[in-house]
Amino acid sequence: MTDQLWLSHVHAEGSVFGSHVHLIEQEIQEQPARHVLGDRATVTRIHPDLQNDSQ
């Protein structure tokens, strides 16, 4: 069995990741974050200033 972990622009410390996790940040965070993500979790965070407002 192959565990897969995809991290993009993540500054993490003291974190726990399960298998088949995808964690994507829009930009590199200045301060490290702690994450506890179980198997097959997917998290995509976009900075509020970068979201497209369609009003």
Short mmCIF file of N, CA and C in Angstrom, two decimals:
data_model
loop_
_atom_site.label_atom_id
_atom_site.label_comp_id
_atom_site.label_asym_id
_atom_site.label_seq_id
_atom_site.Cartn_x
_atom_site.Cartn_y
_atom_site.Cartn_z
N MET A 1 0.85 -1.18 0.00
CA MET A 1 0.00 0.00 0.00
C MET A 1 0.89 1.25 0.00
N THR A 2 0.58 2.21 -0.83
CA THR A 2 1.34 3.44 -0.92
C THR A 2 0.51 4.58 -0.33
N ASP A 3 1.04 5.23 0.69
CA ASP A 3 0.37 6.41 1.26
C ASP A 3 0.79 7.62 0.46
N GLN A 4 -0.17 8.46 0.13
CA GLN A 4 0.13 9.66 -0.64
C GLN A 4 -0.20 10.89 0.18
N LEU A 5 0.67 11.87 0.12
CA LEU A 5 0.46 13.13 0.81
C LEU A 5 0.84 14.25 -0.15
N TRP A 6 -0.11 15.13 -0.46
CA TRP A 6 0.14 16.25 -1.37
C TRP A 6 0.04 17.53 -0.56
N LEU A 7 1.13 18.27 -0.47
CA LEU A 7 1.14 19.55 0.21
C LEU A 7 1.62 20.61 -0.76
N SER A 8 0.94 21.74 -0.77
CA SER A 8 1.33 22.83 -1.65
C SER A 8 1.26 24.14 -0.87
N HIS A 9 2.37 24.85 -0.79
CA HIS A 9 2.47 26.14 -0.09
C HIS A 9 2.07 26.01 1.38
N VAL A 10 2.42 24.92 2.02
CA VAL A 10 2.02 24.66 3.41
C VAL A 10 3.20 24.90 4.34
N HIS A 11 2.96 25.65 5.40
CA HIS A 11 3.94 25.88 6.47
C HIS A 11 3.33 25.24 7.71
N ALA A 12 3.69 23.99 7.97
CA ALA A 12 3.08 23.21 9.05
C ALA A 12 4.11 22.84 10.10
N GLU A 13 3.62 22.67 11.33
CA GLU A 13 4.48 22.29 12.44
C GLU A 13 3.62 21.48 13.42
N GLY A 14 4.15 20.38 13.93
CA GLY A 14 3.42 19.57 14.90
C GLY A 14 2.13 19.01 14.34
N SER A 15 2.12 18.64 13.08
CA SER A 15 0.91 18.19 12.40
C SER A 15 0.87 16.67 12.25
N VAL A 16 -0.34 16.17 12.06
CA VAL A 16 -0.56 14.74 11.84
C VAL A 16 -1.38 14.59 10.56
N PHE A 17 -0.88 13.80 9.62
CA PHE A 17 -1.57 13.59 8.36
C PHE A 17 -1.82 12.11 8.15
N GLY A 18 -3.05 11.76 7.74
CA GLY A 18 -3.37 10.39 7.38
C GLY A 18 -2.87 10.10 5.97
N SER A 19 -3.36 9.03 5.40
CA SER A 19 -2.94 8.67 4.03
C SER A 19 -3.88 9.31 3.02
N HIS A 20 -3.36 9.54 1.83
CA HIS A 20 -4.11 10.13 0.71
C HIS A 20 -4.68 11.50 1.09
N VAL A 21 -3.85 12.36 1.66
CA VAL A 21 -4.26 13.70 2.07
C VAL A 21 -3.77 14.72 1.06
N HIS A 22 -4.63 15.67 0.73
CA HIS A 22 -4.30 16.78 -0.16
C HIS A 22 -4.56 18.06 0.63
N LEU A 23 -3.53 18.84 0.88
CA LEU A 23 -3.65 20.11 1.59
C LEU A 23 -3.00 21.18 0.74
N ILE A 24 -3.78 22.16 0.32
CA ILE A 24 -3.30 23.18 -0.60
C ILE A 24 -3.63 24.56 -0.03
N GLU A 25 -2.63 25.40 0.08
CA GLU A 25 -2.78 26.80 0.46
C GLU A 25 -2.55 27.64 -0.78
N GLN A 26 -3.24 28.75 -0.90
CA GLN A 26 -3.07 29.62 -2.05
C GLN A 26 -1.70 30.31 -2.02
N GLU A 27 -1.23 30.61 -0.83
CA GLU A 27 0.08 31.25 -0.69
C GLU A 27 0.75 30.70 0.57
N ILE A 28 2.06 30.82 0.66
CA ILE A 28 2.79 30.32 1.82
C ILE A 28 2.44 31.16 3.04
N GLN A 29 2.08 30.49 4.13
CA GLN A 29 1.73 31.16 5.36
C GLN A 29 2.98 31.60 6.10
N GLU A 30 2.95 32.78 6.74
CA GLU A 30 4.09 33.27 7.50
C GLU A 30 4.29 32.47 8.77
N GLN A 31 3.22 32.16 9.47
CA GLN A 31 3.29 31.42 10.71
C GLN A 31 2.90 29.96 10.45
N PRO A 32 3.60 29.02 11.09
CA PRO A 32 3.23 27.61 10.89
C PRO A 32 1.88 27.31 11.51
N ALA A 33 1.16 26.39 10.92
CA ALA A 33 -0.14 25.96 11.42
C ALA A 33 -0.04 24.50 11.84
N ARG A 34 -0.92 24.10 12.73
CA ARG A 34 -1.00 22.69 13.13
C ARG A 34 -2.22 22.09 12.47
N HIS A 35 -2.02 20.95 11.84
CA HIS A 35 -3.10 20.26 11.14
C HIS A 35 -3.22 18.85 11.68
N VAL A 36 -4.45 18.38 11.82
CA VAL A 36 -4.72 16.98 12.11
C VAL A 36 -5.76 16.56 11.07
N LEU A 37 -5.29 15.83 10.05
CA LEU A 37 -6.16 15.43 8.95
C LEU A 37 -6.14 13.92 8.82
N GLY A 38 -7.33 13.32 8.76
CA GLY A 38 -7.46 11.88 8.63
C GLY A 38 -7.29 11.42 7.19
N ASP A 39 -7.42 10.13 7.00
CA ASP A 39 -7.28 9.52 5.68
C ASP A 39 -8.25 10.15 4.68
N ARG A 40 -7.75 10.35 3.47
CA ARG A 40 -8.51 10.84 2.34
C ARG A 40 -9.11 12.24 2.54
N ALA A 41 -8.46 13.07 3.34
CA ALA A 41 -8.91 14.45 3.56
C ALA A 41 -8.40 15.33 2.43
N THR A 42 -9.21 16.29 2.04
CA THR A 42 -8.82 17.29 1.04
C THR A 42 -9.19 18.66 1.57
N VAL A 43 -8.20 19.55 1.66
CA VAL A 43 -8.43 20.91 2.13
C VAL A 43 -7.76 21.86 1.15
N THR A 44 -8.52 22.83 0.65
CA THR A 44 -7.99 23.88 -0.20
C THR A 44 -8.40 25.20 0.42
N ARG A 45 -7.41 26.00 0.82
CA ARG A 45 -7.72 27.29 1.43
C ARG A 45 -7.22 28.40 0.53
N ILE A 46 -8.11 29.35 0.26
CA ILE A 46 -7.79 30.50 -0.57
C ILE A 46 -7.90 31.75 0.30
N HIS A 47 -6.90 32.57 0.27
CA HIS A 47 -6.90 33.82 1.03
C HIS A 47 -8.11 34.65 0.60
N PRO A 48 -8.86 35.24 1.55
CA PRO A 48 -10.07 36.01 1.21
C PRO A 48 -9.83 37.10 0.18
N ASP A 49 -8.66 37.73 0.19
CA ASP A 49 -8.38 38.80 -0.77
C ASP A 49 -8.19 38.28 -2.19
N LEU A 50 -7.95 36.95 -2.32
CA LEU A 50 -7.70 36.37 -3.64
C LEU A 50 -8.94 35.72 -4.24
N GLN A 51 -10.04 35.63 -3.46
CA GLN A 51 -11.25 35.02 -3.99
C GLN A 51 -11.91 35.97 -4.96
N ASN A 52 -12.56 35.38 -5.97
CA ASN A 52 -13.23 36.16 -6.99
C ASN A 52 -14.63 36.48 -6.53
N ASP A 53 -14.91 37.77 -6.24
CA ASP A 53 -16.24 38.22 -5.84
C ASP A 53 -17.08 38.43 -7.08
N SER A 54 -18.13 37.67 -7.23
CA SER A 54 -18.98 37.80 -8.42
C SER A 54 -20.32 38.42 -8.06
N GLN A 55 -20.30 39.62 -7.47
CA GLN A 55 -21.54 40.30 -7.11
C GLN A 55 -21.89 41.32 -8.14
#
